Coordinates of C-alpha atoms and ligand atoms in Angstrom, one line a residue:
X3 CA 0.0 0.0 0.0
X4 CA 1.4 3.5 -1.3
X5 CA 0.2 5.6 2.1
X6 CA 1.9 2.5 4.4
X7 CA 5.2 3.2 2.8
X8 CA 5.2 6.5 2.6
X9 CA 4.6 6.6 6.3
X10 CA 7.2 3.8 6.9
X11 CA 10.0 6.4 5.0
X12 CA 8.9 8.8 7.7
X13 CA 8.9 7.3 10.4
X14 CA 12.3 5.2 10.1
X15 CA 15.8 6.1 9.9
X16 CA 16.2 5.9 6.4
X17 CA 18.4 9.0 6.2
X18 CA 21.8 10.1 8.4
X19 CA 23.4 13.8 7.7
X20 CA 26.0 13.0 5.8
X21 CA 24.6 9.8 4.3
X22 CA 23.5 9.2 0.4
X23 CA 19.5 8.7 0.3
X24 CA 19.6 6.0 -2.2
X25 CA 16.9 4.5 -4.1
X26 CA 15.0 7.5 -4.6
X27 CA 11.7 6.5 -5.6
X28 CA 11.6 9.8 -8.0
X29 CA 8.8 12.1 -5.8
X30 CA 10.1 15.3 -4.0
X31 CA 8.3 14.8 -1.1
X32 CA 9.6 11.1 -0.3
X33 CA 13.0 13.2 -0.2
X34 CA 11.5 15.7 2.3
X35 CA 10.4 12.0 4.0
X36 CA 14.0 11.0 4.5
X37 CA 15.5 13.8 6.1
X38 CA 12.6 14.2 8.3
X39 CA 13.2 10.7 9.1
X40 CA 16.4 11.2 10.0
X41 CA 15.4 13.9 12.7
X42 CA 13.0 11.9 14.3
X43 CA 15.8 8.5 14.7
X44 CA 18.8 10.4 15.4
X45 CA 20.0 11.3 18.7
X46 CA 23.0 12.9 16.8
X47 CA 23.3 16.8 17.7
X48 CA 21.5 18.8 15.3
X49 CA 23.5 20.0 12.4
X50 CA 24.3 23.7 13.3
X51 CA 22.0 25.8 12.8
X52 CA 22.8 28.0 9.3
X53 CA 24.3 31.1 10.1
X54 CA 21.6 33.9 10.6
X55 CA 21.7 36.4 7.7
X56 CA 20.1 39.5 9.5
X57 CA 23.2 40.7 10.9
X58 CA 26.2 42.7 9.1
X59 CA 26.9 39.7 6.5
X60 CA 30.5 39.8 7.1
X61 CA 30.8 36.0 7.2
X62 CA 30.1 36.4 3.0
X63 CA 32.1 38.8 2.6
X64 CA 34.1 37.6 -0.1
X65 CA 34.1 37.6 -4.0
X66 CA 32.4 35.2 -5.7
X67 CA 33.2 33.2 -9.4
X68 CA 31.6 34.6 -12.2
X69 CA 32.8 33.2 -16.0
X70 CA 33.0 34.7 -18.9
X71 CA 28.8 34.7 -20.2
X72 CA 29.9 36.2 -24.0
X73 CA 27.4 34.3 -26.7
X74 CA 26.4 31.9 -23.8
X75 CA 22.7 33.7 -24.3
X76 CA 22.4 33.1 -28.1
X77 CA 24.1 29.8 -28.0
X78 CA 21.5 28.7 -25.4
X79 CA 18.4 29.7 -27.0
X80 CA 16.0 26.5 -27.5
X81 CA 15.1 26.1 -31.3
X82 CA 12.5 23.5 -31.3
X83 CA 11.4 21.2 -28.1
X84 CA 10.3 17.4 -30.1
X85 CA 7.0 17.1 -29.9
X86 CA 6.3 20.7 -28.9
X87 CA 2.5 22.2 -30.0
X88 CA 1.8 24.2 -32.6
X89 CA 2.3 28.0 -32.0
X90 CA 5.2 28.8 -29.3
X91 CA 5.0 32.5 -29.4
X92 CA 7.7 33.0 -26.6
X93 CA 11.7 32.5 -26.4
X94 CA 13.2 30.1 -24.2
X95 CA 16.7 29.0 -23.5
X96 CA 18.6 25.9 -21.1
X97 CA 22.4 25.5 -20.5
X98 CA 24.4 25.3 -17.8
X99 CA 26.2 27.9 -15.5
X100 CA 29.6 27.4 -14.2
X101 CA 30.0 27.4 -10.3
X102 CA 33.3 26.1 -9.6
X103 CA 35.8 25.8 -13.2
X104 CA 38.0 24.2 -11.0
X105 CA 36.4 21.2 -9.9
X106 CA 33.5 21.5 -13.2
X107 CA 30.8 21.9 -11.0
X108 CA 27.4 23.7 -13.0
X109 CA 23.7 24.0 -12.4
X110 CA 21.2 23.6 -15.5
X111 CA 18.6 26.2 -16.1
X112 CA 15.5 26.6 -18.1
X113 CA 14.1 30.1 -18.8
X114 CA 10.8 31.0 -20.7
X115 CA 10.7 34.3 -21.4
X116 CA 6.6 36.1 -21.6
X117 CA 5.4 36.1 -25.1
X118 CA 4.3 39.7 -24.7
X119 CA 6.1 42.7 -23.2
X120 CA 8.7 40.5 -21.9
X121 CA 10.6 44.1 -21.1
X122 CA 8.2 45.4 -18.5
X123 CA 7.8 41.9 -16.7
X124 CA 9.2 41.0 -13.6
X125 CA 12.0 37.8 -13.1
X126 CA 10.9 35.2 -11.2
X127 CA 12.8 31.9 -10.0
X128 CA 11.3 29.1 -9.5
X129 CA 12.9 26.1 -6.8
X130 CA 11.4 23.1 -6.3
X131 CA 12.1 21.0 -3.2
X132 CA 12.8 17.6 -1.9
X133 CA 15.9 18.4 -1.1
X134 CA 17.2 17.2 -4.4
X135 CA 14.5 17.4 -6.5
X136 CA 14.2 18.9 -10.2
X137 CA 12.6 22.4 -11.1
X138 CA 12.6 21.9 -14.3
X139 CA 11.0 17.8 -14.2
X140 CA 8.5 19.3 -11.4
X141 CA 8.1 22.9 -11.7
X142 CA 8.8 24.0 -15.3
X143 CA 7.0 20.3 -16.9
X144 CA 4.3 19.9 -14.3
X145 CA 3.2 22.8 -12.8
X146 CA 3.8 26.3 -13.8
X147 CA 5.7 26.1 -17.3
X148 CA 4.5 26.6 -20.7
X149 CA 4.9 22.6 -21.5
X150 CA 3.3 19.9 -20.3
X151 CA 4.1 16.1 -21.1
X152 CA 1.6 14.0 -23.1
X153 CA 1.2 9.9 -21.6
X154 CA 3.0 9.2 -24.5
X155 CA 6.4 10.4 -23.2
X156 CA 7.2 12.2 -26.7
X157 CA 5.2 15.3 -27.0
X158 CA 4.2 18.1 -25.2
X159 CA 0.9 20.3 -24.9
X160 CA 0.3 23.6 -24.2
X161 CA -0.1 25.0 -20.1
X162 CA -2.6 28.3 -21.4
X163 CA -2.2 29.1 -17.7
X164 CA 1.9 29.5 -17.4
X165 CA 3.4 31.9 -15.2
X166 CA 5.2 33.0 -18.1
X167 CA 1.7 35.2 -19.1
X168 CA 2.7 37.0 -16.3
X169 CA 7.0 37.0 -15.6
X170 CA 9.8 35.5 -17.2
X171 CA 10.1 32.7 -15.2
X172 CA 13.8 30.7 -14.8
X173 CA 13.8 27.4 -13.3
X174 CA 17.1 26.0 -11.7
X175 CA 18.1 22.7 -11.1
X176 CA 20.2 22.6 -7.9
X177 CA 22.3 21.6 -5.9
X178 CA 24.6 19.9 -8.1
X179 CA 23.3 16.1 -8.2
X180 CA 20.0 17.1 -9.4
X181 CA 18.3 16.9 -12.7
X182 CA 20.9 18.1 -15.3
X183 CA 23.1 20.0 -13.1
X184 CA 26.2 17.9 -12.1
X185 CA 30.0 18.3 -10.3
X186 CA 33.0 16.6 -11.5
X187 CA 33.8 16.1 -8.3
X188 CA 31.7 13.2 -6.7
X189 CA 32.0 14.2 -3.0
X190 CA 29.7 17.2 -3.8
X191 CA 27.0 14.5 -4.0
X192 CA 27.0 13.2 -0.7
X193 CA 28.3 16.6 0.8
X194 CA 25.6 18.9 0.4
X195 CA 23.1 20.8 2.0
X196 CA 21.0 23.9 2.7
X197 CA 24.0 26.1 3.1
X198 CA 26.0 24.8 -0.4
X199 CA 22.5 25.1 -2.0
X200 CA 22.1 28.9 -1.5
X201 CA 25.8 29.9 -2.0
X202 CA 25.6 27.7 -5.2
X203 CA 21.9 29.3 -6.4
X204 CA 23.5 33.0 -5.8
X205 CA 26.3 32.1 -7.7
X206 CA 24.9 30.8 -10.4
X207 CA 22.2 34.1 -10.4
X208 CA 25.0 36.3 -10.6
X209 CA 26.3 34.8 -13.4
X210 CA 23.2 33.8 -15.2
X211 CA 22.7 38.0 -14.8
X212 CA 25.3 38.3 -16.5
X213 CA 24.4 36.3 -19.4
X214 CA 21.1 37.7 -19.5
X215 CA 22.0 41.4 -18.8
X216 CA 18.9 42.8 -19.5
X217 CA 17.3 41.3 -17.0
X218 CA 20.1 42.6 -14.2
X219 CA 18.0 45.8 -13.0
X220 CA 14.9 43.6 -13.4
X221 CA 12.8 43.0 -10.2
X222 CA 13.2 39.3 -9.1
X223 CA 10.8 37.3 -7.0
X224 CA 12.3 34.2 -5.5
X225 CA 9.0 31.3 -5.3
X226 CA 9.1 27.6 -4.6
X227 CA 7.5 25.0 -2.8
X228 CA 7.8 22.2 -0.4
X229 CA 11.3 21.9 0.9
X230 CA 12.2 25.3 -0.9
X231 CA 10.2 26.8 2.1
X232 CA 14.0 26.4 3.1
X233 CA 15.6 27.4 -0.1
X234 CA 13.5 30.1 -0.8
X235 CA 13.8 32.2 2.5
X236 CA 18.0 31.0 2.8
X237 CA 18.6 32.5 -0.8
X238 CA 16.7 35.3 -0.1
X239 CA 18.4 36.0 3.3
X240 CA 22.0 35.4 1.3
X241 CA 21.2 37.8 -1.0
X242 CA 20.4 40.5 1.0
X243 CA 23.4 39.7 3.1
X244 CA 25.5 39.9 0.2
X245 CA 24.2 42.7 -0.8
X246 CA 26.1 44.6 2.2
X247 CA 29.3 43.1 1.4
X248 CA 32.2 44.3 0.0
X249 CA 32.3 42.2 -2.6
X250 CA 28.0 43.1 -3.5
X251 CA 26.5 42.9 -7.0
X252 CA 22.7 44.3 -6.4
X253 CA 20.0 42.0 -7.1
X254 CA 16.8 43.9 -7.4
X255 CA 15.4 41.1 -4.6
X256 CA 11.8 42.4 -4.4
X257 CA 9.8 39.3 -2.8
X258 CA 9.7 35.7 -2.1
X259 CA 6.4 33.5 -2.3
X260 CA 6.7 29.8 -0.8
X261 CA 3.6 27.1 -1.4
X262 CA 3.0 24.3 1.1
X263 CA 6.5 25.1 2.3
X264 CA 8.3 23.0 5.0
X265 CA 9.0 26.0 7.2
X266 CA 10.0 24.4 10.5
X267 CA 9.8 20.3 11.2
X268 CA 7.6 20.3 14.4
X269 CA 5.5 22.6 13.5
X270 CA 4.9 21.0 10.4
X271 CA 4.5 17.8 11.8
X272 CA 1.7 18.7 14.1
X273 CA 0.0 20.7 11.6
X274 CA -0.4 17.2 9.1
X275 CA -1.3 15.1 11.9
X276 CA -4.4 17.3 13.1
X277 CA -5.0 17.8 8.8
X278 CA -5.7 14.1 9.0
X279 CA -8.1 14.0 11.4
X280 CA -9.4 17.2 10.5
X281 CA -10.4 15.7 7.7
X282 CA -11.8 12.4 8.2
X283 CA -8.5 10.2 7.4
X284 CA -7.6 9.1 10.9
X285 CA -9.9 7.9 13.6
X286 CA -10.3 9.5 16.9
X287 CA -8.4 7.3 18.9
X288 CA -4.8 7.8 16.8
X289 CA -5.3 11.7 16.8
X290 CA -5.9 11.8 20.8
X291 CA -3.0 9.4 20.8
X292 CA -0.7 11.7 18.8
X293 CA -2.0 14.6 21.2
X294 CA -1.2 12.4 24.4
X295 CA 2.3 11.5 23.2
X296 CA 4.1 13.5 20.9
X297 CA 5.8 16.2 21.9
X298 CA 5.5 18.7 19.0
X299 CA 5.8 21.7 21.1
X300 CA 9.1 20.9 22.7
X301 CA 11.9 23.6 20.9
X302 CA 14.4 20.8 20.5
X303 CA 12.9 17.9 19.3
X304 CA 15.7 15.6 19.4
X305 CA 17.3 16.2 23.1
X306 CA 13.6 15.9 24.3
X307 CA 13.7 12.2 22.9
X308 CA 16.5 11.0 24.4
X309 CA 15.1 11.6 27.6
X310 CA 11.9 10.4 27.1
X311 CA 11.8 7.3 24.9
X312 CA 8.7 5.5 25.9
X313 CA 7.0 8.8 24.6
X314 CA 8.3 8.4 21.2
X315 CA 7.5 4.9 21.0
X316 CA 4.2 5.8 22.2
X317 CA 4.3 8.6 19.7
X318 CA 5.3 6.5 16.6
X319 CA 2.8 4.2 17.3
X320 CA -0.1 6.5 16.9
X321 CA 1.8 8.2 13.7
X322 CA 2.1 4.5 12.2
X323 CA -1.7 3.9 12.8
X324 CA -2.6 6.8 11.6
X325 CA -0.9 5.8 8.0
X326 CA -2.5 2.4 7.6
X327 CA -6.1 4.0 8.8
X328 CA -5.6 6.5 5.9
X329 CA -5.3 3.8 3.2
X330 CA -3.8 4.0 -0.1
X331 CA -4.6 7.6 -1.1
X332 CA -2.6 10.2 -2.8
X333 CA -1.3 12.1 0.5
X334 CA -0.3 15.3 -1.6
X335 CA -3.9 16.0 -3.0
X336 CA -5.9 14.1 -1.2
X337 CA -9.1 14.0 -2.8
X338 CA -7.0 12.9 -6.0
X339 CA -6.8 10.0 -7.9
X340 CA -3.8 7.9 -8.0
X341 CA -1.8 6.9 -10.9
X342 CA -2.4 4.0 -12.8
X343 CA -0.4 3.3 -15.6
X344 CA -2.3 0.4 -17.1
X345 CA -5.4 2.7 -17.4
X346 CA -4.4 5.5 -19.9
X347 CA -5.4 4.7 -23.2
X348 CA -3.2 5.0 -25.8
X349 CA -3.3 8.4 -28.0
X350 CA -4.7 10.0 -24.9
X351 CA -3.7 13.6 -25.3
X352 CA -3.7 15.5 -22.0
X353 CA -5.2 18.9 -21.0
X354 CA -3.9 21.4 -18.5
X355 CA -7.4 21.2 -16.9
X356 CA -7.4 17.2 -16.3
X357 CA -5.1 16.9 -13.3
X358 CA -3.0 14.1 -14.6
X359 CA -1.2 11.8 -11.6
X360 CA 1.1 9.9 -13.5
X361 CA 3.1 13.0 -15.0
X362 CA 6.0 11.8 -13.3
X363 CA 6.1 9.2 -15.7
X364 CA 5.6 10.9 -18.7
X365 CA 8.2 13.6 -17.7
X366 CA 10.8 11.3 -17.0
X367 CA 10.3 9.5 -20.2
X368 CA 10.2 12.8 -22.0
X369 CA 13.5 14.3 -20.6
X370 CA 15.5 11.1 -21.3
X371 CA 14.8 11.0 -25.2
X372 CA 18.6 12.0 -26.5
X373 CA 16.2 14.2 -28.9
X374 CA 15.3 16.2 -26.5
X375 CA 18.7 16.4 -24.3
X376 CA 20.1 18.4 -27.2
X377 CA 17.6 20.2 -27.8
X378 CA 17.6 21.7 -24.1
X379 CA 21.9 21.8 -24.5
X380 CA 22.3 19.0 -22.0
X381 CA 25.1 17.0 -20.8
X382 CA 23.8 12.9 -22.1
X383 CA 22.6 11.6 -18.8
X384 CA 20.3 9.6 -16.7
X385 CA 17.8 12.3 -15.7
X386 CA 15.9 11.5 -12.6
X387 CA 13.3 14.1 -11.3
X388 CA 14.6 13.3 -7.7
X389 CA 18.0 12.4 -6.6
X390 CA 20.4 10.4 -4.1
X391 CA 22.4 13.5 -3.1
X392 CA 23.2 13.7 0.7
X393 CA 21.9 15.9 3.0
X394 CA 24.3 17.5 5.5
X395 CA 22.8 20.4 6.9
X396 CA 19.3 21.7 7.3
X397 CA 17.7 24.0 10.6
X398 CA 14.8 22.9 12.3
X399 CA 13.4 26.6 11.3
X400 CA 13.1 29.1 8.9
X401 CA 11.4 31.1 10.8
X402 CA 14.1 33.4 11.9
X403 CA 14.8 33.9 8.0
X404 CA 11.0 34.6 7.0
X405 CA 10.6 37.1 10.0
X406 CA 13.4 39.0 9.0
X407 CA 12.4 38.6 5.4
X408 CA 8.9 40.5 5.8
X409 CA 10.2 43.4 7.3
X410 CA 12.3 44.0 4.3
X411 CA 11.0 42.6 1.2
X412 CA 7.0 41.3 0.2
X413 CA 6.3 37.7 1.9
X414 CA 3.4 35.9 1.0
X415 CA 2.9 32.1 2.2
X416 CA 0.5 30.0 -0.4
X417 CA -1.3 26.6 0.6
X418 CA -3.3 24.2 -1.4
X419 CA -5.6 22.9 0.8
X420 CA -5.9 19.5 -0.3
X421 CA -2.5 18.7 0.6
X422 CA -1.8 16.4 3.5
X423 CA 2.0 16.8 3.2
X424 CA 2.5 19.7 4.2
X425 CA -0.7 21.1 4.8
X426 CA -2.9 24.2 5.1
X427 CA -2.8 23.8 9.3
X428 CA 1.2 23.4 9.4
X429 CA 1.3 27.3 7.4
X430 CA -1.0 28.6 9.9
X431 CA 0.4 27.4 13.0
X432 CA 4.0 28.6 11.5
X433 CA 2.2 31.9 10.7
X434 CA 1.1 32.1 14.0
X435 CA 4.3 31.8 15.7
X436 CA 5.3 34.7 13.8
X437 CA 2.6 36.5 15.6
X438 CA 2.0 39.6 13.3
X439 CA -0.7 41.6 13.6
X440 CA -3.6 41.6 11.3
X441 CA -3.8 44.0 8.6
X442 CA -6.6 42.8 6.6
X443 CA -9.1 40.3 7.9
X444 CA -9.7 36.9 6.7
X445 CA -11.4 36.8 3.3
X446 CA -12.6 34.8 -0.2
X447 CA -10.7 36.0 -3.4
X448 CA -12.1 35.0 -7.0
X449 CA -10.8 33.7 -10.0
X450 CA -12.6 32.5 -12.9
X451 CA -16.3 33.8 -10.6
X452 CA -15.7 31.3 -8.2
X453 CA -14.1 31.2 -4.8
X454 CA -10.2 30.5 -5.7
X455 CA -9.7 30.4 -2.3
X456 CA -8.7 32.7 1.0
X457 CA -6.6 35.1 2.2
X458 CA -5.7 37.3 5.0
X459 CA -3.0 40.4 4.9
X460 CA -0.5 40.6 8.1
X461 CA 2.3 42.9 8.6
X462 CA 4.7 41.8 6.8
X463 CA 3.2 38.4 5.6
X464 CA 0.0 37.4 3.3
X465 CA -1.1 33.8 4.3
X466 CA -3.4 33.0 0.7
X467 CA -5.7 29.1 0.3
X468 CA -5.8 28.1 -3.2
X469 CA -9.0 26.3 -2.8
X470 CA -8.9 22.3 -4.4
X471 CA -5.4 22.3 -4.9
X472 CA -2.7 19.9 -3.2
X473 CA 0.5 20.0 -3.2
X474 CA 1.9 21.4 -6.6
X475 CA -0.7 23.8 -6.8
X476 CA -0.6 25.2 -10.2
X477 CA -1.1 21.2 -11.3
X478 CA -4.1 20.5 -9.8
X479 CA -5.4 24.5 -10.3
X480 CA -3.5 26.0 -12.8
X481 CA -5.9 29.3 -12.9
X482 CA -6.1 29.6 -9.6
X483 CA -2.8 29.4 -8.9
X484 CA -2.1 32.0 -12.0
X485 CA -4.5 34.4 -10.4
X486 CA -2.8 34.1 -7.1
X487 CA 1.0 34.6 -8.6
X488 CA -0.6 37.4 -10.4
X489 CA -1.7 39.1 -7.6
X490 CA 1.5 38.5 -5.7
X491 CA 3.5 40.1 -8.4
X492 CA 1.3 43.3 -8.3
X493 CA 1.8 43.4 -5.3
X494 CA -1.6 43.4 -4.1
X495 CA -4.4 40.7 -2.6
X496 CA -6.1 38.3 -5.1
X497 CA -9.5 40.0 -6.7
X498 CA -12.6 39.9 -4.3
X499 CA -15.8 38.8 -5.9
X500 CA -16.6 40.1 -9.4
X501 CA -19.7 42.1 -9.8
X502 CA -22.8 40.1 -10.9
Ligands
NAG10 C1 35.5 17.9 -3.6 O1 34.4 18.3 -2.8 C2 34.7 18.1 -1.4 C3 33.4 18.4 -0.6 O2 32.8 19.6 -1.1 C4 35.8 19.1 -1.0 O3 36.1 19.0 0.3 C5 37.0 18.8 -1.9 O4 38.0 19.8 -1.6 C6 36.7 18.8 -3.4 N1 37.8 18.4 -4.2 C7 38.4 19.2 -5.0 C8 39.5 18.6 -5.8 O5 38.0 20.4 -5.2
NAG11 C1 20.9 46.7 -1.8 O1 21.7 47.8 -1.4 C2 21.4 48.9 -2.1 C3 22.5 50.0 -1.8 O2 22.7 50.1 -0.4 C4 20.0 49.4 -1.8 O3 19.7 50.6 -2.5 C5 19.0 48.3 -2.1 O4 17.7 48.6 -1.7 C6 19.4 47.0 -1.5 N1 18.6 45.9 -2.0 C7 17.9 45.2 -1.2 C8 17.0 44.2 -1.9 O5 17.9 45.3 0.0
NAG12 C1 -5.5 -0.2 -13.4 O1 -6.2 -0.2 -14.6 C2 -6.4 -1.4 -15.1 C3 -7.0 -1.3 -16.5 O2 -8.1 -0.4 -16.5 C4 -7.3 -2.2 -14.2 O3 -7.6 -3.5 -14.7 C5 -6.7 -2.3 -12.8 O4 -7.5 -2.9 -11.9 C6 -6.3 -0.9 -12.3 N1 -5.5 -1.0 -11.1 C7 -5.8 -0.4 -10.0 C8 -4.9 -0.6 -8.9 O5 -6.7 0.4 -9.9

């Protein structure tokens, strides 16, 4: 059963710091499962806690490698994707940037430019999570790009709701390990961690600037989901650090925008187990269990459990009944349907508006044709849409960042509210902690005349519901989650109801 192993991966020590997660089983969320996992076995000390970017940023303060970008724009620009639709009316371009000549370490990219008044639109990047999962697989072929991957493996249909209406959107594959993006050097695949992520991303955005210079003075929103509620806020944080540093190149960093985003472990964890019996997947008995015996409110999670073991045990028992009661379902939308490979019918074509739960598949057929390696520039390879690189360091929190963060630069926090991953309750409890004020009470916003979900304005923060949607919310509402990222780039709350 699908839910009893995805509860099995979190709850036992599949994963050390330090240690390759093998067999990846190609979902960025069974990543996420891992590293949690390791948490919750380990009585190892925590990894350190990432160095805090709200002070003076001396700790960066040194220059950073950036190549030579001459003709690297031109000579990435995509021709032709096999398979592609009639009538691409935008540019787009993939290729790799150099982080380290020495070692040959570089991060792929994939960057759709708007098909209309490209100039006046803002940059956004886009991060997927895991840790070491693929933008481009996830976010660029199954949620917000132009593309989407037909169950034939070997042509592509049109996304009419792409963030690229709205931005130029680049998605990067990192660290280097994932998707395209590779090192020479081997170690730097079962070295890495939050820390090398973000020092790699800026890196690679200062040089990528300088490839694409018209876009250096642009206004860049940093987005991403899941696990990227770490990378998100810790690039963001680095960048403004940076920015105060000897050495600074100004990014025009305007605001970050993180979707069912792992913000901080317990919190998390407390918020999906009361999601479950919130909503009718877990019986009574486990959720007062969980509440008896797990200690989610405890600031140290780990230390706390080596004290107290018969509380875990107590605690994993509930957690483990609460996985078999929920049945085989698909946890990241839950009122989904699962994928079943043996139903599609052949010649099937898909449409943007059919949430499809087997695009995994077809994506990872797709993006191992040699065809289309060339045709996106990169390296012959095995592409996987997650990957076995090893996790070293990763806070409890990024709270610390995210507070900082919305006193400088626009925050908003987005939830699809069908996910049970990382659900609606785990952004609202770490919301809460935050304990902003209130700015602009609770209310529906519209898109397409119907409720597209809910959103309230703090200071600082905007906490939005997109309403149906699980986990990768622009797959499972892909206007919805275009009206939200519209709104979020203007700065200003999704539309209220439309007069009748
Ligand atoms: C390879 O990577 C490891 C871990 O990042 C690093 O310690 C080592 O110096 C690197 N080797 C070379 C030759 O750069
Ligand atoms: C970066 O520093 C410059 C110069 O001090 C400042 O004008 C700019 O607002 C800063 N950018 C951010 C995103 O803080
Ligand atoms: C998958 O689809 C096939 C063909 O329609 C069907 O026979 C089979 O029972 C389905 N399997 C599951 C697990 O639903």
């Amino acid at each position: 059963m699908k839910g009893t192993v995805i509860w099995l991966l979190l709850l036992l020590p599949l994963y050390f710091p330090g240690y390759p997660i093998s067999s990846c089983m190609g979902n960025q969320i069974e990543n996420l499962n891992r590293l949690i996992a390791s948490r919750r076995s380990s009585n190892a000390p925590r990894p350190e806690l990432w160095a805090r970017l709200d002070d003076a940023g001396n700790s960066h303060d040194s220059p950073v490698y950036v190549g030579s970008q001459k003709g690297s724009m031109q000579a990435d620009k995509i021709d032709k994707m096999p398979g592609q639709p009639e009538g691409v009316d935008f540019y787009h371009y993939a290729g790799y940037v150099s982080i380290d000549p020495v070692t040959d370490r570089a991060l792929f990219y994939y960057f759709v430019e708007s098909p209309v008044n490209s100039l006046n639109k803002p940059l956004v990047l886009w991060l997927n999570g895991g840790p070491g999962c693929s933008s481009f697989g996830y976010g660029a072929m199954q949620e917000l790009g132009p593309f989407r991957v037909n169950s034939d493996g070997k042509t592509l249909y049109k996304n009419e709701y792409a963030w690229s209406n709205v931005a130029n959107v680049l998605f990067l594959e990192s660290p280097a390990g994932v998707g395209f993006s590779y090192s020479k050097n081997s170690s730097d695949y079962t070295v890495v961690g939050d820390k090398r992520t973000a020092e790699d991303s800026y890196v690679f955005l200062l040089s990528w600037l300088e490839r694409f210079p018209q876009y250096k003075t642009r206004d860049l929103f940093i987005t991403g989901e899941s696990y990227a509620g770490h990378y998100v806020p810790q690039l963001a944080s680095y960048i403004l650090s940076r920015n105060k540093s000897t050495y600074r190149t100004i990014i025009n960093l305007k605001g970050i925008a993180i979707g069912n985003a792992w913000i901080d472990d317990d919190i998390c964890t407390k918020g999906l187990f009361d999601y479950l019996w919130t909503h009718a997947l877990n019986s009574d008995e486990t959720n007062e269990g969980i509440n008896k015996y797990c200690n989610f409110a405890s600031e140290d999670l780990v230390t706390k459990k080596a004290d107290a073991d018969t509380t875990t045990d107590q605690c994993n028992k509930y957690q483990s009944q609460g996985t078999t009661e929920m049945g085989d379902i698909d946890l990241y939308g839950i009122y989904a349907p699962i994928c079943n490979l043996s139903a599609i019918k052949p010649g099937s074509d898909g449409n943007v508006l059919n949430f499809d739960p087997c695009s995994d598949t077809h994506v990872e057929s797709y993006l191992n044709l040699a065809t289309v390696q060339a045709a996106l520039h990169a390296k012959a390879t095995k592409w996987t849409g997650c990957s076995g690189v090893g996790w070293t360091d990763s806070p409890k929190s990024t709270l610390p960042e995210i507070r900082h963060l919305a006193k400088v630069i626009r925050v908003w926090i987005y939830s699809g509210d069908t996910d049970g991953r990382v659900p609606v309750t785990s952004s609202r409890y770490a919301i809460k902690t935050l304990q902003l004020p209130v700015e602009t009470a609770w209310q529906s916003w519209y898109s397409e005349s119907e409720v597209g979900g809910y959103v309230v304005g703090y200071n600082g923060v905007v906490f939005t519901t997109v309403r149906g949607a699980g986990h990768m919310v622009p797959s499972y509402q892909p206007a919805r989650a275009l009206t939200m990222i519209t709104s979020f780039l203007q700065g200003k709350l999704p539309p209220g109801r439309p007069p009748s």
